[in-house]
Amino acid sequence: MAWVDGLKQTPCPLCSSPSSRGFGSCFFCGVEGEGYKCINGHFTCLTCLETKSPEEALIRICMLKPSRDLVELADRCMLHPSIPMHGPEHHYLTSCVVLGWLKALGLRVTEGMMRAAVKRSIVVPGGSCGSMGLCGAPVGVGAALAVILKSTPLKPKERTTCINAVRMGLELVEEIDGVRCCKASTYSALMVASKVVKQVLGVGEVLSSVRCSFSNKNPDCLGSKCPFHPKQ
């Protein structure tokens, strides 16, 4: 932080513009209170601004400000300063986003359920796509569905649904055929999640396409070779 014209200022987590102390409704969690507002009008509450734990930030965002727009919720989560461009945070980000989306659609989702999904998906190590052939983003979707469906190894229908969701997500990730991109993997996993949820639970809209909001921040972006690139 820096002092400018006698006011304590901090860079906006969304656009990096100078921000000053004020009151408003938080972009991330929707809570009204004290925080920082930038010159472009972005307001972030003190809790979201100061939360360093990715899992705590994601749970807060998805529980307090869920959305019926799956991509909007995912993008808002990925804009939080605790979430890097790439990293294992995306493995449980998909869990939180899917459950937050389902909460907004009217399903019963508690904080405990979200923490349970995070606990399951957080164990997938970083770089597992290259070192194990297993991308964690689809696994996060599988964990979220398992929590919602109360899946266990002894429930054949629910177990199969979760396995198929992970399998289809991995297939979409594999089809991109490039170096790792956790944003593309996240979008791939969420497209599958929307399809499975519609088929199994009968709610939500199936994502037919997604346009990436982070391509200009990724030095390894595949550009037009990526199905989510804005110029597609």
Coordinates of N, CA and C in Angstrom, one line a residue:
M1 N 0.8 -1.2 0.0 CA 0.0 0.0 0.0 C 0.9 1.2 0.0
A2 N 0.3 2.3 -0.4 CA 1.0 3.6 -0.5 C 0.1 4.7 0.0
W3 N 0.7 5.8 0.4 CA 0.0 7.0 0.8 C 0.0 8.0 -0.4
V4 N -1.2 8.4 -0.8 CA -1.4 9.3 -1.9 C -2.4 10.4 -1.4
D5 N -1.9 11.7 -1.5 CA -2.8 12.8 -1.1 C -3.4 12.6 0.3
G6 N -2.6 12.0 1.2 CA -3.0 11.8 2.6 C -3.9 10.6 2.8
L7 N -4.2 9.8 1.7 CA -5.1 8.7 1.8 C -4.3 7.4 1.6
K8 N -4.6 6.4 2.4 CA -3.9 5.1 2.3 C -4.5 4.4 1.0
Q9 N -3.7 4.0 0.1 CA -4.2 3.4 -1.2 C -3.6 2.1 -1.4
T10 N -4.3 1.3 -2.2 CA -3.8 -0.1 -2.5 C -4.2 -0.4 -4.0
P11 N -3.5 -1.1 -4.7 CA -3.9 -1.4 -6.1 C -5.1 -2.3 -6.2
C12 N -6.0 -2.0 -7.1 CA -7.2 -2.8 -7.3 C -6.8 -4.2 -7.8
P13 N -7.4 -5.2 -7.1 CA -7.1 -6.6 -7.6 C -7.6 -6.9 -8.9
L14 N -8.5 -6.1 -9.5 CA -9.1 -6.4 -10.8 C -8.4 -5.7 -11.9
C15 N -8.0 -4.4 -11.7 CA -7.4 -3.6 -12.8 C -6.1 -3.0 -12.4
S16 N -5.7 -3.1 -11.2 CA -4.4 -2.6 -10.7 C -4.4 -1.1 -10.5
S17 N -5.6 -0.4 -10.7 CA -5.7 1.0 -10.6 C -5.6 1.4 -9.1
P18 N -5.2 2.6 -8.7 CA -5.2 3.0 -7.3 C -6.6 2.9 -6.7
S19 N -6.6 2.5 -5.5 CA -7.9 2.3 -4.7 C -7.8 3.1 -3.4
S20 N -8.9 3.6 -2.9 CA -8.9 4.2 -1.7 C -10.0 3.7 -0.8
R21 N -9.9 3.9 0.5 CA -10.8 3.3 1.5 C -12.2 3.8 1.3
G22 N -13.2 3.0 1.4 CA -14.6 3.4 1.3 C -15.6 2.3 1.6
F23 N -16.8 2.5 1.3 CA -17.9 1.5 1.6 C -18.6 1.1 0.2
G24 N -19.0 -0.1 0.2 CA -19.7 -0.6 -1.0 C -20.1 -2.0 -1.0
S25 N -20.5 -2.6 -2.1 CA -20.8 -4.0 -2.2 C -19.7 -4.7 -3.0
C26 N -19.1 -5.7 -2.3 CA -17.9 -6.4 -2.8 C -18.1 -7.1 -4.2
F27 N -17.2 -6.8 -5.1 CA -17.3 -7.5 -6.4 C -17.2 -9.0 -6.3
F28 N -16.4 -9.5 -5.3 CA -16.2 -10.9 -5.2 C -17.3 -11.6 -4.4
C29 N -17.6 -11.2 -3.2 CA -18.6 -11.9 -2.3 C -19.9 -11.2 -2.2
G30 N -20.0 -10.0 -2.7 CA -21.3 -9.3 -2.6 C -21.7 -8.7 -1.3
V31 N -20.8 -8.9 -0.3 CA -21.1 -8.3 1.1 C -20.9 -6.8 1.1
E32 N -21.8 -6.1 1.7 CA -21.6 -4.6 1.8 C -20.9 -4.3 3.1
G33 N -20.0 -3.4 2.9 CA -19.2 -3.0 4.1 C -18.0 -2.1 3.7
E34 N -17.0 -2.1 4.6 CA -15.8 -1.3 4.3 C -14.8 -2.1 3.5
G35 N -14.1 -1.3 2.6 CA -13.1 -1.9 1.8 C -12.4 -0.9 0.9
Y36 N -12.1 -1.2 -0.3 CA -11.3 -0.3 -1.2 C -12.0 -0.2 -2.5
K37 N -12.2 1.0 -3.0 CA -12.8 1.2 -4.3 C -11.8 1.9 -5.2
C38 N -11.6 1.4 -6.4 CA -10.6 2.0 -7.4 C -11.3 3.1 -8.2
I39 N -10.4 3.7 -9.0 CA -10.9 4.9 -9.8 C -11.8 4.4 -10.9
N40 N -11.8 3.1 -11.2 CA -12.7 2.5 -12.2 C -14.0 1.9 -11.6
G41 N -14.2 2.1 -10.3 CA -15.4 1.7 -9.7 C -15.5 0.3 -9.1
H42 N -14.4 -0.4 -9.2 CA -14.3 -1.8 -8.6 C -14.2 -1.7 -7.1
F43 N -15.1 -2.4 -6.4 CA -15.0 -2.3 -4.9 C -14.7 -3.7 -4.4
T44 N -13.8 -3.8 -3.5 CA -13.4 -5.1 -2.8 C -13.5 -4.9 -1.3
C45 N -14.2 -5.8 -0.6 CA -14.3 -5.7 0.8 C -12.9 -6.1 1.5
L46 N -12.8 -5.7 2.7 CA -11.5 -5.9 3.4 C -11.2 -7.4 3.5
T47 N -12.3 -8.2 3.8 CA -12.0 -9.7 4.0 C -11.5 -10.3 2.7
C48 N -12.2 -10.0 1.6 CA -11.7 -10.6 0.3 C -10.3 -10.1 -0.1
L49 N -10.1 -8.8 0.2 CA -8.8 -8.3 -0.1 C -7.7 -8.9 0.7
E50 N -8.0 -9.2 2.0 CA -6.9 -9.7 2.9 C -6.8 -11.2 3.0
T51 N -7.8 -11.9 2.3 CA -7.8 -13.4 2.4 C -6.7 -13.9 1.5
K52 N -5.7 -14.6 2.1 CA -4.6 -15.2 1.3 C -4.8 -16.6 1.0
S53 N -5.7 -17.3 1.7 CA -6.0 -18.7 1.5 C -6.9 -18.9 0.3
P54 N -6.5 -19.5 -0.8 CA -7.3 -19.7 -2.0 C -8.6 -20.4 -1.6
E55 N -8.5 -21.5 -0.8 CA -9.7 -22.3 -0.5 C -10.7 -21.4 0.3
E56 N -10.2 -20.6 1.2 CA -11.2 -19.8 2.0 C -11.8 -18.7 1.1
A57 N -11.0 -18.2 0.2 CA -11.5 -17.1 -0.7 C -12.6 -17.7 -1.6
L58 N -12.4 -18.9 -2.1 CA -13.3 -19.5 -3.1 C -14.6 -19.9 -2.3
I59 N -14.5 -20.5 -1.2 CA -15.7 -20.8 -0.4 C -16.5 -19.6 -0.1
R60 N -15.8 -18.5 0.3 CA -16.5 -17.3 0.7 C -17.3 -16.7 -0.6
I61 N -16.6 -16.7 -1.7 CA -17.2 -16.1 -2.9 C -18.4 -17.0 -3.3
C62 N -18.2 -18.3 -3.4 CA -19.3 -19.2 -3.9 C -20.4 -19.4 -3.0
M63 N -20.2 -19.2 -1.7 CA -21.3 -19.3 -0.7 C -22.1 -18.0 -0.6
L64 N -21.4 -16.9 -0.6 CA -22.0 -15.6 -0.3 C -22.6 -15.0 -1.5
K65 N -21.9 -15.2 -2.7 CA -22.4 -14.6 -3.9 C -22.4 -15.7 -5.1
P66 N -23.3 -16.7 -4.9 CA -23.4 -17.7 -6.0 C -24.0 -17.1 -7.2
S67 N -23.9 -17.8 -8.3 CA -24.5 -17.3 -9.5 C -25.1 -18.4 -10.4
R68 N -26.2 -18.0 -11.1 CA -26.8 -19.0 -12.0 C -26.0 -19.0 -13.3
D69 N -25.0 -18.1 -13.5 CA -24.1 -18.1 -14.6 C -22.8 -18.8 -14.3
L70 N -22.7 -20.0 -14.7 CA -21.5 -20.8 -14.3 C -20.2 -20.1 -14.7
V71 N -20.1 -19.6 -15.9 CA -18.8 -19.0 -16.4 C -18.5 -17.7 -15.6
E72 N -19.6 -16.9 -15.3 CA -19.4 -15.7 -14.6 C -18.8 -16.0 -13.2
L73 N -19.4 -17.0 -12.6 CA -18.9 -17.3 -11.2 C -17.4 -17.8 -11.3
A74 N -17.1 -18.6 -12.3 CA -15.8 -19.1 -12.4 C -14.8 -18.0 -12.7
D75 N -15.1 -17.1 -13.6 CA -14.3 -16.0 -13.9 C -14.0 -15.1 -12.7
R76 N -15.1 -14.9 -11.9 CA -15.0 -14.0 -10.7 C -14.1 -14.7 -9.7
C77 N -14.2 -16.0 -9.6 CA -13.3 -16.7 -8.7 C -11.8 -16.6 -9.1
M78 N -11.6 -16.8 -10.4 CA -10.3 -16.8 -11.0 C -9.6 -15.4 -11.0
L79 N -10.4 -14.4 -10.8 CA -9.9 -13.0 -10.7 C -9.4 -12.7 -9.3
H80 N -9.8 -13.5 -8.3 CA -9.3 -13.2 -7.0 C -7.8 -13.3 -6.9
P81 N -7.2 -12.3 -6.2 CA -5.7 -12.3 -6.2 C -5.0 -13.6 -5.6
S82 N -5.8 -14.4 -4.9 CA -5.1 -15.6 -4.4 C -5.1 -16.7 -5.4
I83 N -5.7 -16.5 -6.5 CA -5.7 -17.6 -7.6 C -4.8 -17.2 -8.7
P84 N -3.7 -17.9 -8.9 CA -2.7 -17.6 -9.9 C -3.2 -18.0 -11.3
M85 N -2.5 -17.6 -12.3 CA -2.8 -18.0 -13.7 C -2.9 -19.5 -13.9
H86 N -1.9 -20.2 -13.3 CA -1.9 -21.7 -13.4 C -1.6 -22.2 -11.9
G87 N -2.1 -23.4 -11.6 CA -1.8 -23.9 -10.3 C -2.9 -24.9 -9.8
P88 N -2.5 -25.6 -8.8 CA -3.5 -26.6 -8.3 C -4.7 -26.0 -7.6
E89 N -4.7 -24.7 -7.4 CA -5.9 -24.1 -6.9 C -7.1 -24.3 -7.8
H90 N -6.9 -24.5 -9.1 CA -8.0 -24.8 -10.0 C -8.6 -26.2 -9.8
H91 N -7.9 -27.1 -9.1 CA -8.5 -28.4 -8.9 C -9.7 -28.3 -7.9
Y92 N -9.6 -27.5 -6.9 CA -10.8 -27.3 -6.1 C -11.6 -26.1 -6.4
L93 N -11.1 -25.2 -7.2 CA -11.9 -24.1 -7.7 C -13.2 -24.6 -8.4
T94 N -13.0 -25.7 -9.3 CA -14.2 -26.2 -10.0 C -15.2 -26.8 -9.0
S95 N -14.7 -27.4 -7.9 CA -15.6 -27.9 -6.9 C -16.5 -26.8 -6.4
C96 N -15.9 -25.7 -5.9 CA -16.6 -24.6 -5.3 C -17.5 -23.9 -6.3
V97 N -17.1 -23.8 -7.6 CA -17.9 -23.1 -8.6 C -19.1 -23.9 -8.9
V98 N -19.0 -25.2 -9.1 CA -20.1 -26.0 -9.4 C -21.1 -26.0 -8.3
L99 N -20.6 -26.1 -7.1 CA -21.6 -26.1 -5.9 C -22.2 -24.7 -5.7
G100 N -21.4 -23.7 -6.0 CA -22.0 -22.3 -5.9 C -23.1 -22.1 -6.9
W101 N -22.8 -22.6 -8.1 CA -23.8 -22.6 -9.2 C -25.1 -23.3 -8.9
L102 N -24.9 -24.5 -8.3 CA -26.1 -25.3 -7.9 C -26.8 -24.7 -6.8
K103 N -26.1 -24.0 -5.9 CA -26.8 -23.3 -4.8 C -27.7 -22.2 -5.4
A104 N -27.1 -21.5 -6.4 CA -27.9 -20.4 -7.0 C -29.1 -20.9 -7.8
L105 N -29.0 -22.2 -8.2 CA -30.1 -22.8 -9.0 C -31.2 -23.4 -8.0
G106 N -31.0 -23.3 -6.7 CA -32.0 -23.7 -5.8 C -31.7 -25.0 -5.1
L107 N -30.6 -25.6 -5.3 CA -30.3 -26.9 -4.6 C -29.7 -26.5 -3.2
R108 N -29.8 -27.5 -2.3 CA -29.3 -27.3 -1.0 C -27.8 -27.5 -1.0
V109 N -27.1 -26.4 -0.7 CA -25.6 -26.5 -0.6 C -25.2 -25.8 0.6
T110 N -24.5 -26.5 1.5 CA -24.0 -25.9 2.7 C -22.5 -25.6 2.7
E111 N -22.0 -24.8 3.6 CA -20.6 -24.6 3.6 C -19.9 -25.9 3.9
G112 N -20.5 -26.7 4.7 CA -19.8 -28.0 5.0 C -19.7 -28.9 3.8
M113 N -20.7 -28.9 2.9 CA -20.7 -29.6 1.7 C -19.5 -29.1 0.8
M114 N -19.4 -27.8 0.7 CA -18.4 -27.2 -0.1 C -17.0 -27.6 0.5
R115 N -16.8 -27.5 1.8 CA -15.5 -27.9 2.4 C -15.2 -29.3 2.1
A116 N -16.2 -30.2 2.2 CA -16.0 -31.6 1.9 C -15.5 -31.8 0.5
A117 N -16.1 -31.1 -0.5 CA -15.6 -31.2 -1.9 C -14.2 -30.7 -2.0
V118 N -13.9 -29.6 -1.4 CA -12.5 -29.1 -1.4 C -11.5 -30.0 -0.8
K119 N -11.9 -30.6 0.3 CA -11.0 -31.6 1.0 C -10.7 -32.8 0.0
R120 N -11.6 -33.2 -0.8 CA -11.4 -34.3 -1.7 C -10.5 -33.9 -2.9
S121 N -10.8 -32.8 -3.5 CA -10.1 -32.4 -4.7 C -8.8 -31.7 -4.5
I122 N -8.5 -31.2 -3.3 CA -7.3 -30.5 -3.0 C -6.1 -31.4 -2.9
V123 N -6.4 -32.7 -2.8 CA -5.3 -33.7 -2.7 C -4.6 -34.0 -4.1
V124 N -5.2 -33.6 -5.2 CA -4.6 -33.8 -6.5 C -3.4 -32.8 -6.6
P125 N -2.2 -33.3 -6.7 CA -1.0 -32.4 -6.7 C -0.9 -31.5 -7.9
G126 N -0.2 -30.4 -7.7 CA 0.1 -29.5 -8.8 C 0.9 -30.2 -9.9
G127 N 0.7 -29.9 -11.2 CA 1.4 -30.5 -12.3 C 1.0 -31.9 -12.5
S128 N -0.1 -32.4 -11.9 CA -0.5 -33.8 -12.1 C -0.9 -34.1 -13.6
C129 N -1.3 -33.1 -14.3 CA -1.6 -33.3 -15.7 C -0.4 -33.9 -16.5
G130 N 0.8 -33.4 -16.2 CA 2.0 -33.8 -16.8 C 2.7 -35.0 -16.2
S131 N 2.6 -35.0 -14.8 CA 3.3 -36.1 -14.1 C 2.5 -37.3 -13.9
M132 N 1.2 -37.2 -14.0 CA 0.3 -38.4 -13.7 C -0.7 -38.6 -14.9
G133 N -0.8 -37.7 -15.8 CA -1.9 -37.8 -16.8 C -3.2 -37.5 -16.2
L134 N -3.3 -36.8 -15.2 CA -4.6 -36.5 -14.5 C -4.7 -35.0 -14.2
C135 N -5.6 -34.4 -15.0 CA -5.9 -33.0 -14.7 C -6.8 -32.9 -13.5
G136 N -6.5 -32.0 -12.6 CA -7.4 -31.9 -11.4 C -8.7 -31.2 -11.5
A137 N -8.8 -30.3 -12.6 CA -10.1 -29.6 -12.8 C -11.3 -30.5 -13.0
P138 N -11.2 -31.5 -13.8 CA -12.4 -32.4 -13.9 C -12.6 -33.2 -12.6
V139 N -11.5 -33.5 -11.9 CA -11.6 -34.2 -10.6 C -12.4 -33.4 -9.6
G140 N -12.2 -32.0 -9.7 CA -12.9 -31.1 -8.8 C -14.4 -31.2 -9.1
V141 N -14.8 -31.3 -10.4 CA -16.2 -31.4 -10.7 C -16.7 -32.8 -10.2
G142 N -16.0 -33.8 -10.4 CA -16.4 -35.1 -9.8 C -16.6 -35.1 -8.3
A143 N -15.8 -34.4 -7.6 CA -15.9 -34.2 -6.2 C -17.2 -33.5 -5.8
A144 N -17.5 -32.4 -6.6 CA -18.7 -31.6 -6.3 C -20.0 -32.5 -6.6
L145 N -20.0 -33.2 -7.7 CA -21.1 -34.0 -8.0 C -21.3 -35.2 -7.0
A146 N -20.2 -35.7 -6.5 CA -20.2 -36.8 -5.5 C -20.9 -36.3 -4.2
V147 N -20.5 -35.0 -3.8 CA -21.1 -34.5 -2.6 C -22.6 -34.3 -2.8
I148 N -23.0 -33.7 -3.9 CA -24.4 -33.4 -4.2 C -25.2 -34.7 -4.3
L149 N -24.7 -35.7 -5.0 CA -25.4 -37.0 -5.2 C -25.2 -38.0 -4.1
K150 N -24.4 -37.6 -3.1 CA -24.1 -38.5 -2.0 C -23.5 -39.8 -2.5
S151 N -22.6 -39.7 -3.4 CA -22.0 -40.9 -4.0 C -21.1 -41.6 -3.1
T152 N -21.1 -42.9 -3.2 CA -20.1 -43.7 -2.4 C -19.7 -44.8 -3.4
P153 N -18.6 -45.6 -3.0 CA -18.2 -46.7 -3.8 C -19.3 -47.8 -4.0
L154 N -20.3 -47.8 -3.1 CA -21.3 -48.8 -3.2 C -22.6 -48.3 -3.8
K155 N -22.6 -47.1 -4.4 CA -23.8 -46.6 -5.1 C -23.5 -46.6 -6.6
P156 N -23.9 -47.6 -7.3 CA -23.4 -47.7 -8.7 C -23.8 -46.6 -9.6
K157 N -25.1 -46.1 -9.5 CA -25.5 -45.0 -10.4 C -24.8 -43.7 -10.2
E158 N -24.7 -43.4 -8.9 CA -24.0 -42.1 -8.5 C -22.5 -42.2 -8.8
R159 N -22.0 -43.3 -8.5 CA -20.5 -43.5 -8.7 C -20.2 -43.4 -10.2
T160 N -21.0 -44.0 -11.1 CA -20.8 -44.0 -12.5 C -21.0 -42.6 -13.0
T161 N -21.9 -41.8 -12.5 CA -22.1 -40.4 -13.0 C -20.9 -39.6 -12.7
C162 N -20.3 -39.7 -11.5 CA -19.1 -39.0 -11.2 C -17.9 -39.4 -12.0
I163 N -17.8 -40.7 -12.2 CA -16.7 -41.2 -13.0 C -16.8 -40.7 -14.5
N164 N -18.0 -40.7 -15.0 CA -18.2 -40.2 -16.4 C -17.9 -38.7 -16.5
A165 N -18.3 -38.0 -15.5 CA -18.0 -36.5 -15.5 C -16.5 -36.2 -15.6
V166 N -15.8 -37.0 -14.8 CA -14.3 -36.8 -14.8 C -13.7 -37.3 -16.1
R167 N -14.2 -38.4 -16.6 CA -13.7 -38.9 -17.9 C -13.9 -38.0 -19.0
M168 N -15.2 -37.4 -19.1 CA -15.5 -36.5 -20.2 C -14.7 -35.2 -20.1
G169 N -14.5 -34.8 -18.9 CA -13.7 -33.6 -18.7 C -12.2 -33.8 -19.1
L170 N -11.7 -34.9 -18.8 CA -10.3 -35.3 -19.2 C -10.2 -35.4 -20.7
E171 N -11.2 -35.9 -21.3 CA -11.2 -36.0 -22.8 C -11.2 -34.6 -23.4
L172 N -11.9 -33.6 -22.9 CA -11.9 -32.3 -23.4 C -10.6 -31.6 -23.2
V173 N -10.0 -31.8 -22.1 CA -8.6 -31.3 -21.8 C -7.6 -31.9 -22.8
E174 N -7.7 -33.2 -23.0 CA -6.8 -33.8 -23.9 C -6.9 -33.3 -25.3
E175 N -8.1 -33.0 -25.7 CA -8.4 -32.6 -27.1 C -7.7 -31.2 -27.4
I176 N -7.5 -30.4 -26.4 CA -6.8 -29.1 -26.7 C -5.4 -29.3 -27.2
D177 N -4.7 -30.3 -26.7 CA -3.4 -30.7 -27.3 C -2.4 -29.6 -27.2
G178 N -2.1 -29.1 -26.0 CA -1.1 -28.1 -25.9 C -0.4 -28.2 -24.5
V179 N 0.4 -27.2 -24.2 CA 0.9 -27.1 -22.8 C -0.2 -26.8 -21.9
R180 N 0.1 -27.0 -20.6 CA -1.0 -26.9 -19.6 C -1.5 -25.4 -19.6
C181 N -2.8 -25.4 -19.5 CA -3.5 -24.1 -19.3 C -4.6 -24.4 -18.3
C182 N -4.5 -23.9 -17.1 CA -5.5 -24.2 -16.0 C -6.8 -23.5 -16.3
K183 N -6.8 -22.4 -17.0 CA -8.0 -21.7 -17.4 C -8.8 -22.6 -18.4
A184 N -8.1 -23.1 -19.4 CA -8.8 -23.9 -20.4 C -9.3 -25.2 -19.8
S185 N -8.5 -25.8 -18.9 CA -8.9 -27.0 -18.2 C -10.2 -26.8 -17.3
T186 N -10.2 -25.6 -16.7 CA -11.3 -25.2 -15.9 C -12.6 -25.1 -16.7
Y187 N -12.5 -24.4 -17.9 CA -13.6 -24.2 -18.8 C -14.1 -25.6 -19.3
S188 N -13.1 -26.4 -19.7 CA -13.5 -27.8 -20.2 C -14.3 -28.6 -19.1
A189 N -13.8 -28.5 -17.9 CA -14.4 -29.3 -16.8 C -15.8 -28.7 -16.6
L190 N -16.0 -27.4 -16.6 CA -17.3 -26.8 -16.3 C -18.3 -27.0 -17.5
M191 N -17.8 -27.1 -18.7 CA -18.7 -27.5 -19.8 C -19.3 -28.8 -19.6
V192 N -18.5 -29.8 -19.2 CA -19.0 -31.1 -18.9 C -19.9 -31.1 -17.7
A193 N -19.6 -30.3 -16.7 CA -20.4 -30.2 -15.5 C -21.8 -29.8 -15.8
S194 N -21.9 -28.8 -16.7 CA -23.2 -28.2 -17.1 C -24.1 -29.3 -17.8
K195 N -23.4 -30.1 -18.6 CA -24.1 -31.2 -19.4 C -24.6 -32.3 -18.4
V196 N -23.7 -32.7 -17.5 CA -24.1 -33.8 -16.6 C -25.2 -33.3 -15.6
V197 N -25.1 -32.1 -15.1 CA -26.1 -31.6 -14.2 C -27.4 -31.5 -14.9
K198 N -27.5 -31.1 -16.1 CA -28.7 -31.0 -16.9 C -29.3 -32.4 -17.0
Q199 N -28.5 -33.3 -17.4 CA -29.0 -34.7 -17.6 C -29.5 -35.4 -16.3
V200 N -28.7 -35.2 -15.3 CA -29.0 -35.9 -14.0 C -29.9 -35.2 -13.1
L201 N -29.8 -33.9 -13.0 CA -30.6 -33.1 -12.0 C -31.6 -32.3 -12.7
G202 N -31.5 -32.1 -14.0 CA -32.5 -31.3 -14.7 C -32.5 -29.8 -14.5
V203 N -31.4 -29.3 -14.1 CA -31.3 -27.8 -13.8 C -30.1 -27.2 -14.6
G204 N -30.2 -25.9 -14.7 CA -29.1 -25.2 -15.3 C -29.1 -25.3 -16.8
E205 N -28.3 -24.4 -17.4 CA -28.2 -24.4 -18.9 C -26.9 -25.1 -19.3
V206 N -26.9 -25.8 -20.4 CA -25.7 -26.5 -20.9 C -24.9 -25.5 -21.6
L207 N -23.6 -25.4 -21.3 CA -22.7 -24.5 -21.9 C -22.3 -25.0 -23.3
S208 N -22.6 -24.3 -24.3 CA -22.3 -24.7 -25.7 C -20.9 -24.1 -26.1
S209 N -20.5 -23.0 -25.5 CA -19.2 -22.4 -25.8 C -18.8 -21.5 -24.6
V210 N -17.5 -21.2 -24.5 CA -17.0 -20.3 -23.5 C -15.9 -19.5 -24.1
R211 N -15.9 -18.2 -23.8 CA -14.8 -17.3 -24.2 C -13.9 -17.0 -23.1
C212 N -12.7 -17.3 -23.2 CA -11.7 -17.0 -22.1 C -11.5 -15.6 -21.9
S213 N -11.4 -15.2 -20.6 CA -11.1 -13.8 -20.2 C -9.7 -13.6 -19.8
F214 N -8.9 -14.6 -19.9 CA -7.5 -14.6 -19.4 C -6.4 -14.8 -20.4
S215 N -6.8 -14.9 -21.7 CA -5.8 -15.2 -22.7 C -4.6 -14.2 -22.8
N216 N -5.0 -12.9 -22.5 CA -3.9 -11.9 -22.6 C -3.0 -11.9 -21.4
K217 N -3.3 -12.7 -20.4 CA -2.5 -12.8 -19.2 C -1.6 -14.1 -19.2
N218 N -1.8 -14.9 -20.2 CA -1.1 -16.2 -20.3 C 0.0 -16.2 -21.4
P219 N 1.3 -16.1 -21.0 CA 2.3 -16.1 -22.0 C 2.4 -17.4 -22.8
D220 N 1.8 -18.5 -22.3 CA 1.8 -19.7 -23.1 C 0.5 -20.0 -23.8
C221 N -0.3 -19.0 -24.0 CA -1.6 -19.1 -24.6 C -1.5 -19.7 -26.0
L222 N -2.3 -20.6 -26.4 CA -2.3 -21.3 -27.7 C -2.9 -20.4 -28.8
G223 N -3.5 -19.3 -28.3 CA -4.2 -18.4 -29.3 C -5.4 -19.1 -30.0
S224 N -5.4 -19.0 -31.3 CA -6.6 -19.5 -32.0 C -6.7 -21.0 -32.0
K225 N -5.6 -21.7 -31.6 CA -5.7 -23.1 -31.5 C -6.5 -23.6 -30.3
C226 N -6.7 -22.7 -29.3 CA -7.5 -23.0 -28.1 C -9.0 -22.8 -28.4
P227 N -9.9 -23.7 -28.1 CA -11.3 -23.5 -28.4 C -12.0 -22.4 -27.6
F228 N -11.3 -22.0 -26.6 CA -11.9 -20.9 -25.7 C -11.3 -19.5 -26.0
H229 N -10.4 -19.4 -27.0 CA -9.8 -18.1 -27.3 C -10.9 -17.2 -27.8
P230 N -10.8 -15.9 -27.4 CA -11.8 -14.9 -27.8 C -12.0 -14.8 -29.3
K231 N -10.9 -15.0 -30.0 CA -10.9 -14.8 -31.5 C -11.4 -16.1 -32.2
Q232 N -11.9 -17.1 -31.5 CA -12.4 -18.2 -32.2 C -13.7 -17.9 -32.8

